[in-house]
mmCIF file of C-alpha atoms in Angstrom:
data_model
loop_
_atom_site.group_PDB
_atom_site.id
_atom_site.type_symbol
_atom_site.label_atom_id
_atom_site.label_comp_id
_atom_site.label_asym_id
_atom_site.label_seq_id
_atom_site.Cartn_x
_atom_site.Cartn_y
_atom_site.Cartn_z
ATOM 1 C CA UNK X 1 -15.528 11.801 -14.627
ATOM 2 C CA UNK X 2 -17.434 13.549 -17.220
ATOM 3 C CA UNK X 3 -20.869 13.455 -15.491
ATOM 4 C CA UNK X 4 -22.553 12.710 -12.443
ATOM 5 C CA UNK X 5 -23.130 9.312 -12.931
ATOM 6 C CA UNK X 6 -19.542 8.671 -13.354
ATOM 7 C CA UNK X 7 -19.032 10.838 -10.220
ATOM 8 C CA UNK X 8 -21.349 8.776 -7.985
ATOM 9 C CA UNK X 9 -19.617 5.662 -8.969
ATOM 10 C CA UNK X 10 -16.124 7.057 -8.440
ATOM 11 C CA UNK X 11 -17.394 8.007 -4.911
ATOM 12 C CA UNK X 12 -19.084 4.907 -4.285
ATOM 13 C CA UNK X 13 -15.860 3.068 -4.916
ATOM 14 C CA UNK X 14 -13.852 5.102 -2.818
ATOM 15 C CA UNK X 15 -16.116 4.739 0.303
ATOM 16 C CA UNK X 16 -16.525 0.768 -0.319
ATOM 17 C CA UNK X 17 -12.478 0.610 -0.697
ATOM 18 C CA UNK X 18 -11.887 2.561 2.442
ATOM 19 C CA UNK X 19 -14.459 2.401 4.942
ATOM 20 C CA UNK X 20 -15.302 -1.230 5.655
ATOM 21 C CA UNK X 21 -12.024 -2.056 6.885
ATOM 22 C CA UNK X 22 -11.649 1.443 8.289
ATOM 23 C CA UNK X 23 -14.744 0.634 10.426
ATOM 24 C CA UNK X 24 -13.040 -2.279 11.663
ATOM 25 C CA UNK X 25 -9.735 -0.451 12.690
ATOM 26 C CA UNK X 26 -11.670 2.210 14.674
ATOM 27 C CA UNK X 27 -13.459 -0.677 16.196
ATOM 28 C CA UNK X 28 -10.452 -2.358 17.575
ATOM 29 C CA UNK X 29 -8.830 0.946 18.671
ATOM 30 C CA UNK X 30 -12.451 1.491 20.641
ATOM 31 C CA UNK X 31 -11.365 -1.827 22.745
ATOM 32 C CA UNK X 32 -7.529 -0.615 23.192
ATOM 33 C CA UNK X 33 -8.338 2.942 24.254
ATOM 34 C CA UNK X 34 -10.799 1.419 26.339
ATOM 35 C CA UNK X 35 -13.202 4.455 27.554
ATOM 36 C CA UNK X 36 -10.108 7.009 27.279
ATOM 37 C CA UNK X 37 -12.332 9.426 24.948
ATOM 38 C CA UNK X 38 -15.716 10.839 24.593
ATOM 39 C CA UNK X 39 -17.952 10.000 22.224
ATOM 40 C CA UNK X 40 -17.218 13.131 19.940
ATOM 41 C CA UNK X 41 -13.884 11.856 19.672
ATOM 42 C CA UNK X 42 -14.930 8.536 18.332
ATOM 43 C CA UNK X 43 -17.444 10.271 15.852
ATOM 44 C CA UNK X 44 -14.782 12.759 14.746
ATOM 45 C CA UNK X 45 -12.393 9.482 13.874
ATOM 46 C CA UNK X 46 -15.237 7.577 12.508
ATOM 47 C CA UNK X 47 -16.217 10.418 10.046
ATOM 48 C CA UNK X 48 -12.505 11.747 8.971
ATOM 49 C CA UNK X 49 -12.510 14.744 10.415
ATOM 50 C CA UNK X 50 -10.534 14.639 13.753
ATOM 51 C CA UNK X 51 -7.387 16.565 12.523
ATOM 52 C CA UNK X 52 -8.914 20.091 11.952
ATOM 53 C CA UNK X 53 -10.844 19.452 15.447
ATOM 54 C CA UNK X 54 -7.569 18.249 16.793
ATOM 55 C CA UNK X 55 -8.598 15.076 18.502
ATOM 56 C CA UNK X 56 -7.015 12.358 16.893
ATOM 57 C CA UNK X 57 -6.811 8.955 19.035
ATOM 58 C CA UNK X 58 -3.679 8.412 19.490
ATOM 59 C CA UNK X 59 -3.721 4.689 19.915
ATOM 60 C CA UNK X 60 -4.099 4.841 15.934
ATOM 61 C CA UNK X 61 -2.599 7.893 14.968
ATOM 62 C CA UNK X 62 -1.849 6.624 11.181
ATOM 63 C CA UNK X 63 -5.361 7.118 10.740
ATOM 64 C CA UNK X 64 -4.746 10.904 10.079
ATOM 65 C CA UNK X 65 -3.476 10.561 6.698
ATOM 66 C CA UNK X 66 -6.962 8.516 5.639
ATOM 67 C CA UNK X 67 -8.702 12.089 6.142
ATOM 68 C CA UNK X 68 -6.130 14.080 3.942
ATOM 69 C CA UNK X 69 -6.753 10.903 1.319
ATOM 70 C CA UNK X 70 -10.175 11.188 1.145
ATOM 71 C CA UNK X 71 -10.232 15.089 1.065
ATOM 72 C CA UNK X 72 -7.886 14.260 -1.918
ATOM 73 C CA UNK X 73 -10.491 12.392 -3.695
ATOM 74 C CA UNK X 74 -13.082 15.002 -3.288
ATOM 75 C CA UNK X 75 -11.074 17.705 -5.045
ATOM 76 C CA UNK X 76 -9.843 14.976 -7.790
ATOM 77 C CA UNK X 77 -13.579 15.040 -8.667
ATOM 78 C CA UNK X 78 -13.230 19.049 -9.359
ATOM 79 C CA UNK X 79 -9.658 18.545 -11.242
ATOM 80 C CA UNK X 80 -11.204 15.572 -13.436
ATOM 81 C CA UNK X 81 -14.941 17.295 -14.363
ATOM 82 C CA UNK X 82 -13.258 20.407 -15.081
ATOM 83 C CA UNK X 83 -10.092 18.903 -17.152
ATOM 84 C CA UNK X 84 -7.792 20.811 -15.314
ATOM 85 C CA UNK X 85 -4.418 20.734 -16.306
ATOM 86 C CA UNK X 86 -2.002 18.526 -13.590
ATOM 87 C CA UNK X 87 1.301 19.555 -14.515
ATOM 88 C CA UNK X 88 0.222 23.059 -14.203
ATOM 89 C CA UNK X 89 -1.403 22.703 -11.119
ATOM 90 C CA UNK X 90 2.121 21.270 -9.610
ATOM 91 C CA UNK X 91 3.900 24.236 -10.901
ATOM 92 C CA UNK X 92 0.749 26.355 -9.324
ATOM 93 C CA UNK X 93 1.118 25.039 -6.015
ATOM 94 C CA UNK X 94 4.861 25.117 -5.896
ATOM 95 C CA UNK X 95 4.584 28.824 -6.584
ATOM 96 C CA UNK X 96 2.126 29.063 -3.710
ATOM 97 C CA UNK X 97 4.033 27.276 -1.051
ATOM 98 C CA UNK X 98 7.331 29.046 -1.941
ATOM 99 C CA UNK X 99 5.260 32.453 -1.387
ATOM 100 C CA UNK X 100 3.713 30.944 1.828
ATOM 101 C CA UNK X 101 7.187 30.201 3.404
ATOM 102 C CA UNK X 102 7.783 33.623 2.789
ATOM 103 C CA UNK X 103 4.882 35.231 4.263
ATOM 104 C CA UNK X 104 5.399 32.705 7.285
ATOM 105 C CA UNK X 105 8.540 33.919 8.001
ATOM 106 C CA UNK X 106 6.581 36.939 9.583
ATOM 107 C CA UNK X 107 3.106 36.145 9.784
ATOM 108 C CA UNK X 108 2.441 32.813 10.769
ATOM 109 C CA UNK X 109 -0.037 30.670 8.945
ATOM 110 C CA UNK X 110 -1.995 27.857 10.159
ATOM 111 C CA UNK X 111 0.186 24.603 9.445
ATOM 112 C CA UNK X 112 -3.114 22.539 8.696
ATOM 113 C CA UNK X 113 -3.161 24.563 5.053
ATOM 114 C CA UNK X 114 0.904 23.950 4.971
ATOM 115 C CA UNK X 115 0.130 20.000 5.327
ATOM 116 C CA UNK X 116 -3.076 20.014 3.215
ATOM 117 C CA UNK X 117 -1.030 22.063 0.243
ATOM 118 C CA UNK X 118 2.337 20.083 0.389
ATOM 119 C CA UNK X 119 0.101 16.551 0.867
ATOM 120 C CA UNK X 120 -1.955 17.414 -2.069
ATOM 121 C CA UNK X 121 1.234 18.455 -4.324
ATOM 122 C CA UNK X 122 2.549 14.812 -3.472
ATOM 123 C CA UNK X 123 -0.970 13.425 -4.544
ATOM 124 C CA UNK X 124 -1.486 15.295 -7.731
ATOM 125 C CA UNK X 125 2.190 14.762 -8.763
ATOM 126 C CA UNK X 126 1.231 11.081 -8.392
ATOM 127 C CA UNK X 127 -2.160 11.303 -10.703
ATOM 128 C CA UNK X 128 0.101 12.909 -13.145
ATOM 129 C CA UNK X 129 2.354 10.484 -13.274
ATOM 130 C CA UNK X 130 -0.081 7.636 -13.979
ATOM 131 C CA UNK X 131 -1.295 9.482 -17.145
ATOM 132 C CA UNK X 132 1.882 10.517 -18.277
ATOM 133 C CA UNK X 133 2.739 9.177 -21.495
ATOM 134 C CA UNK X 134 6.400 7.778 -21.421
ATOM 135 C CA UNK X 135 8.648 8.542 -24.304
ATOM 136 C CA UNK X 136 9.953 4.912 -24.025
ATOM 137 C CA UNK X 137 10.065 1.566 -21.515
ATOM 138 C CA UNK X 138 13.126 2.181 -19.009
ATOM 139 C CA UNK X 139 14.640 -0.955 -18.379
ATOM 140 C CA UNK X 140 15.962 0.098 -15.227
ATOM 141 C CA UNK X 141 18.049 -2.528 -13.334
ATOM 142 C CA UNK X 142 16.978 -4.724 -10.266
ATOM 143 C CA UNK X 143 19.839 -3.002 -8.244
ATOM 144 C CA UNK X 144 18.881 0.803 -9.224
ATOM 145 C CA UNK X 145 15.253 0.050 -8.204
ATOM 146 C CA UNK X 146 16.603 -1.467 -4.738
ATOM 147 C CA UNK X 147 19.073 1.762 -4.762
ATOM 148 C CA UNK X 148 16.135 4.223 -4.536
ATOM 149 C CA UNK X 149 14.070 2.422 -1.662
ATOM 150 C CA UNK X 150 17.120 2.153 0.315
ATOM 151 C CA UNK X 151 17.497 6.113 -0.357
ATOM 152 C CA UNK X 152 14.007 6.309 0.966
ATOM 153 C CA UNK X 153 14.904 4.899 4.592
ATOM 154 C CA UNK X 154 18.374 7.265 4.539
ATOM 155 C CA UNK X 155 17.060 10.771 3.452
ATOM 156 C CA UNK X 156 15.164 11.638 6.775
ATOM 157 C CA UNK X 157 18.540 12.148 8.717
ATOM 158 C CA UNK X 158 20.647 13.532 5.940
ATOM 159 C CA UNK X 159 17.292 16.369 5.026
ATOM 160 C CA UNK X 160 19.346 19.655 4.508
ATOM 161 C CA UNK X 161 16.359 21.778 5.545
ATOM 162 C CA UNK X 162 17.205 22.308 9.094
ATOM 163 C CA UNK X 163 20.747 23.035 8.848
ATOM 164 C CA UNK X 164 19.914 25.461 5.371
ATOM 165 C CA UNK X 165 17.397 27.218 7.714
ATOM 166 C CA UNK X 166 20.142 27.651 10.614
ATOM 167 C CA UNK X 167 22.599 28.815 8.115
ATOM 168 C CA UNK X 168 20.363 31.441 6.636
ATOM 169 C CA UNK X 169 19.286 32.412 10.016
ATOM 170 C CA UNK X 170 15.845 32.293 9.081
ATOM 171 C CA UNK X 171 12.977 32.253 12.191
ATOM 172 C CA UNK X 172 10.212 29.929 11.320
ATOM 173 C CA UNK X 173 6.768 30.623 13.337
ATOM 174 C CA UNK X 174 6.577 28.922 16.440
ATOM 175 C CA UNK X 175 3.524 25.960 15.886
ATOM 176 C CA UNK X 176 4.188 23.881 19.485
ATOM 177 C CA UNK X 177 0.477 24.951 20.198
ATOM 178 C CA UNK X 178 -0.943 23.457 17.590
ATOM 179 C CA UNK X 179 -1.508 19.458 17.561
ATOM 180 C CA UNK X 180 1.063 17.349 15.885
ATOM 181 C CA UNK X 181 -1.631 15.811 13.516
ATOM 182 C CA UNK X 182 -2.350 19.369 12.326
ATOM 183 C CA UNK X 183 1.315 19.733 11.461
ATOM 184 C CA UNK X 184 2.425 16.846 10.490
ATOM 185 C CA UNK X 185 3.143 17.230 6.723
ATOM 186 C CA UNK X 186 5.989 20.522 6.643
ATOM 187 C CA UNK X 187 8.006 22.180 4.142
ATOM 188 C CA UNK X 188 11.027 19.665 5.922
ATOM 189 C CA UNK X 189 8.830 16.789 3.797
ATOM 190 C CA UNK X 190 9.808 18.369 0.275
ATOM 191 C CA UNK X 191 12.998 16.783 0.284
ATOM 192 C CA UNK X 192 11.268 13.603 -0.241
ATOM 193 C CA UNK X 193 9.299 14.929 -3.323
ATOM 194 C CA UNK X 194 12.091 13.853 -6.171
ATOM 195 C CA UNK X 195 12.717 10.579 -4.072
ATOM 196 C CA UNK X 196 8.549 10.050 -4.326
ATOM 197 C CA UNK X 197 8.743 10.885 -8.506
ATOM 198 C CA UNK X 198 11.884 8.364 -8.782
ATOM 199 C CA UNK X 199 10.192 5.619 -6.757
ATOM 200 C CA UNK X 200 7.351 5.991 -9.117
ATOM 201 C CA UNK X 201 9.428 5.815 -12.066
ATOM 202 C CA UNK X 202 11.425 3.028 -10.530
ATOM 203 C CA UNK X 203 8.299 0.626 -9.886
ATOM 204 C CA UNK X 204 6.703 1.419 -12.951
ATOM 205 C CA UNK X 205 9.684 1.872 -15.353
ATOM 206 C CA UNK X 206 8.537 4.624 -16.875
ATOM 207 C CA UNK X 207 11.287 7.166 -18.197
ATOM 208 C CA UNK X 208 11.742 10.619 -18.223
ATOM 209 C CA UNK X 209 14.062 12.534 -19.152
ATOM 210 C CA UNK X 210 14.904 14.564 -15.787
ATOM 211 C CA UNK X 211 15.449 11.691 -13.824
ATOM 212 C CA UNK X 212 18.951 11.692 -13.531
ATOM 213 C CA UNK X 213 18.881 15.172 -12.351
ATOM 214 C CA UNK X 214 15.922 14.275 -9.563
ATOM 215 C CA UNK X 215 18.520 11.365 -8.171
ATOM 216 C CA UNK X 216 21.818 12.985 -8.225
ATOM 217 C CA UNK X 217 20.657 15.853 -6.405
ATOM 218 C CA UNK X 218 19.296 14.234 -3.697
ATOM 219 C CA UNK X 219 22.748 11.641 -3.906
ATOM 220 C CA UNK X 220 24.929 14.614 -3.902
ATOM 221 C CA UNK X 221 23.307 17.032 -0.975
ATOM 222 C CA UNK X 222 22.431 13.937 1.180
ATOM 223 C CA UNK X 223 26.057 13.056 0.809
ATOM 224 C CA UNK X 224 27.232 16.437 1.745
ATOM 225 C CA UNK X 225 25.099 16.465 4.664
ATOM 226 C CA UNK X 226 26.293 13.132 5.807
ATOM 227 C CA UNK X 227 30.125 14.049 5.396
ATOM 228 C CA UNK X 228 29.233 17.169 7.566
ATOM 229 C CA UNK X 229 28.031 14.725 10.826
ATOM 230 C CA UNK X 230 31.683 13.613 11.933
ATOM 231 C CA UNK X 231 32.679 17.259 12.001
ATOM 232 C CA UNK X 232 29.837 18.176 14.240
ATOM 233 C CA UNK X 233 29.463 15.091 16.380
ATOM 234 C CA UNK X 234 31.960 12.501 17.950
ATOM 235 C CA UNK X 235 31.566 8.460 17.078
ATOM 236 C CA UNK X 236 29.554 8.019 20.461
ATOM 237 C CA UNK X 237 27.039 11.092 19.687
ATOM 238 C CA UNK X 238 26.492 10.072 16.017
ATOM 239 C CA UNK X 239 25.605 6.510 17.644
ATOM 240 C CA UNK X 240 23.083 8.041 19.857
ATOM 241 C CA UNK X 241 21.737 10.374 16.917
ATOM 242 C CA UNK X 242 21.441 7.337 15.050
ATOM 243 C CA UNK X 243 23.243 8.260 12.106
ATOM 244 C CA UNK X 244 25.190 5.582 11.610
ATOM 245 C CA UNK X 245 22.459 3.053 9.871
ATOM 246 C CA UNK X 246 20.817 5.649 7.666
ATOM 247 C CA UNK X 247 24.532 6.444 6.548
ATOM 248 C CA UNK X 248 25.279 3.048 5.824
ATOM 249 C CA UNK X 249 21.806 2.545 3.861
ATOM 250 C CA UNK X 250 22.982 5.940 1.654
ATOM 251 C CA UNK X 251 26.255 4.294 1.133
ATOM 252 C CA UNK X 252 24.737 1.361 -0.037
ATOM 253 C CA UNK X 253 22.263 3.135 -2.196
ATOM 254 C CA UNK X 254 24.936 5.323 -4.345
ATOM 255 C CA UNK X 255 26.891 1.981 -4.583
ATOM 256 C CA UNK X 256 23.905 0.009 -6.162
ATOM 257 C CA UNK X 257 22.991 2.447 -8.431
ATOM 258 C CA UNK X 258 26.563 2.636 -9.972
ATOM 259 C CA UNK X 259 26.871 -0.812 -9.862
ATOM 260 C CA UNK X 260 23.560 -0.974 -12.030
ATOM 261 C CA UNK X 261 23.773 -4.957 -12.093
ATOM 262 C CA UNK X 262 20.808 -7.658 -12.622
ATOM 263 C CA UNK X 263 20.304 -9.512 -9.735
ATOM 264 C CA UNK X 264 20.204 -13.295 -9.961
ATOM 265 C CA UNK X 265 17.039 -14.929 -10.985
ATOM 266 C CA UNK X 266 16.483 -16.605 -7.497
ATOM 267 C CA UNK X 267 17.256 -13.574 -5.983
ATOM 268 C CA UNK X 268 14.865 -11.890 -7.655
ATOM 269 C CA UNK X 269 12.399 -14.493 -7.376
ATOM 270 C CA UNK X 270 12.941 -13.745 -3.753
ATOM 271 C CA UNK X 271 11.832 -10.181 -4.052
ATOM 272 C CA UNK X 272 8.999 -11.346 -6.116
ATOM 273 C CA UNK X 273 7.806 -13.281 -3.344
ATOM 274 C CA UNK X 274 6.855 -10.666 -0.767
ATOM 275 C CA UNK X 275 5.168 -8.271 -3.488
ATOM 276 C CA UNK X 276 1.598 -10.003 -2.409
ATOM 277 C CA UNK X 277 2.140 -8.259 0.860
ATOM 278 C CA UNK X 278 0.902 -5.096 -0.872
ATOM 279 C CA UNK X 279 -2.381 -7.012 -1.571
ATOM 280 C CA UNK X 280 -2.916 -6.592 2.387
ATOM 281 C CA UNK X 281 -1.139 -3.092 2.780
ATOM 282 C CA UNK X 282 -4.234 -1.120 3.566
ATOM 283 C CA UNK X 283 -4.802 -3.337 6.061
ATOM 284 C CA UNK X 284 -1.898 -3.447 7.429
ATOM 285 C CA UNK X 285 -1.481 0.372 7.429
ATOM 286 C CA UNK X 286 -4.739 1.226 9.786
ATOM 287 C CA UNK X 287 -4.408 -2.065 12.129
ATOM 288 C CA UNK X 288 -0.921 -2.463 13.084
ATOM 289 C CA UNK X 289 -1.165 0.471 15.931
ATOM 290 C CA UNK X 290 -3.960 -0.637 17.989
ATOM 291 C CA UNK X 291 -2.383 -3.847 17.965
ATOM 292 C CA UNK X 292 1.073 -2.650 18.793
ATOM 293 C CA UNK X 293 -0.852 -0.837 22.151
ATOM 294 C CA UNK X 294 -2.970 -4.651 22.575
ATOM 295 C CA UNK X 295 0.677 -6.174 22.829
ATOM 296 C CA UNK X 296 1.770 -3.802 24.690
ATOM 297 C CA UNK X 297 -0.754 -5.042 27.520
ATOM 298 C CA UNK X 298 0.704 -8.459 27.397
ATOM 299 C CA UNK X 299 3.724 -8.543 30.017
ATOM 300 C CA UNK X 300 7.084 -10.902 29.593
ATOM 301 C CA UNK X 301 9.392 -10.631 31.413
ATOM 302 C CA UNK X 302 11.856 -13.337 29.877
ATOM 303 C CA UNK X 303 13.460 -12.851 26.200
ATOM 304 C CA UNK X 304 12.083 -16.311 25.081
ATOM 305 C CA UNK X 305 9.056 -14.504 26.249
ATOM 306 C CA UNK X 306 9.304 -11.537 24.290
ATOM 307 C CA UNK X 307 10.292 -13.224 21.401
ATOM 308 C CA UNK X 308 7.174 -15.688 21.461
ATOM 309 C CA UNK X 309 5.407 -11.849 21.857
ATOM 310 C CA UNK X 310 6.912 -10.545 18.756
ATOM 311 C CA UNK X 311 6.279 -13.600 16.754
ATOM 312 C CA UNK X 312 2.407 -13.615 18.069
ATOM 313 C CA UNK X 313 2.134 -9.819 16.887
ATOM 314 C CA UNK X 314 3.304 -10.423 13.556
ATOM 315 C CA UNK X 315 1.152 -13.409 13.011
ATOM 316 C CA UNK X 316 -2.232 -11.748 14.333
ATOM 317 C CA UNK X 317 -1.196 -8.722 12.221
ATOM 318 C CA UNK X 318 -0.728 -10.586 8.863
ATOM 319 C CA UNK X 319 -3.482 -13.145 9.557
ATOM 320 C CA UNK X 320 -5.768 -10.360 10.334
ATOM 321 C CA UNK X 321 -4.836 -8.136 7.634
ATOM 322 C CA UNK X 322 -5.197 -11.222 4.998
ATOM 323 C CA UNK X 323 -8.654 -11.983 6.627
ATOM 324 C CA UNK X 324 -10.124 -8.209 6.212
ATOM 325 C CA UNK X 325 -8.654 -7.814 2.603
ATOM 326 C CA UNK X 326 -9.110 -11.236 1.348
ATOM 327 C CA UNK X 327 -12.168 -12.601 2.571
ATOM 328 C CA UNK X 328 -13.852 -9.747 3.994
ATOM 329 C CA UNK X 329 -13.305 -6.860 1.740
ATOM 330 C CA UNK X 330 -14.451 -8.674 -1.291
ATOM 331 C CA UNK X 331 -17.827 -9.888 0.496
ATOM 332 C CA UNK X 332 -18.392 -5.940 1.215
ATOM 333 C CA UNK X 333 -17.722 -5.292 -2.488
ATOM 334 C CA UNK X 334 -19.643 -7.763 -3.963
ATOM 335 C CA UNK X 335 -22.663 -6.459 -2.098
ATOM 336 C CA UNK X 336 -22.310 -2.880 -3.356
ATOM 337 C CA UNK X 337 -20.972 -4.294 -6.917
ATOM 338 C CA UNK X 338 -22.484 -7.286 -7.445
ATOM 339 C CA UNK X 339 -20.755 -9.526 -10.154
ATOM 340 C CA UNK X 340 -23.315 -9.540 -12.693
ATOM 341 C CA UNK X 341 -23.469 -5.638 -12.572
ATOM 342 C CA UNK X 342 -19.599 -5.645 -12.874
ATOM 343 C CA UNK X 343 -19.896 -7.587 -15.852
#
């Protein structure tokens, strides 16, 4: 983004990509919420300021992330225009976050500041990886790609943050009087930072020298936490606390990584067959919550009726997402960026 024209085009593209489907999601949420909120709340959600104003519409809570995303898009203009180094920014953010953590042990820091800084660290790291000049292409096997994905779904339960805080007798500020969306990203989420990097590396086949350190540290720490669980809880308590499935996922992730096997072409083809879902992922994300609320109003007592409702929900969710992304969005895009102009 070297000049005003480039910045203008960049913003226009972001707005055209985000807002057309976003407005539909807001309208769906209005129908589901049925008059529960004042006009000011709807306007703050529509114009992406509901998180700082503490009035996120609960029927579509996932919309909070769009506010962070749009804010980061604006910050990116500054970084791109002045050619600020991403890697140095990542280092600076880590230092600032460490300092804020230390300060917050004695003086409360607004949780929204922490959420924004940690969120931006993840965002700017993704931007850096997008510009990273890999030394070589990483020929990662199918089982190792799947291993990283399974690790994603197991880490939440084996995050060492809380046990370490308790062991060190550190007293963190009480943020219970703040909105859940103002403290939705916390230091707890930093445990996912190495995994986020690994996930991008695995999917883009980008090789960096430190990938083993990133992954093995997660394997070792998560396994250590997992192994302490049986000493702290009995079998029934582990089931109640929902540790069993994450433990199986973590174990499977390690096994798949060690196996380092290439799956049969038929299995790989089956995995690739679900890849087109990524084309409608944005719509899926921002309309699924109001649809859940809408279908929740539909009462079916019998097991067969409940099964029918589940099938109907997914049919509507994927069908509507397809229409929004593949039919509606191209029409809007062509209005603002005609094909002749793009050519």
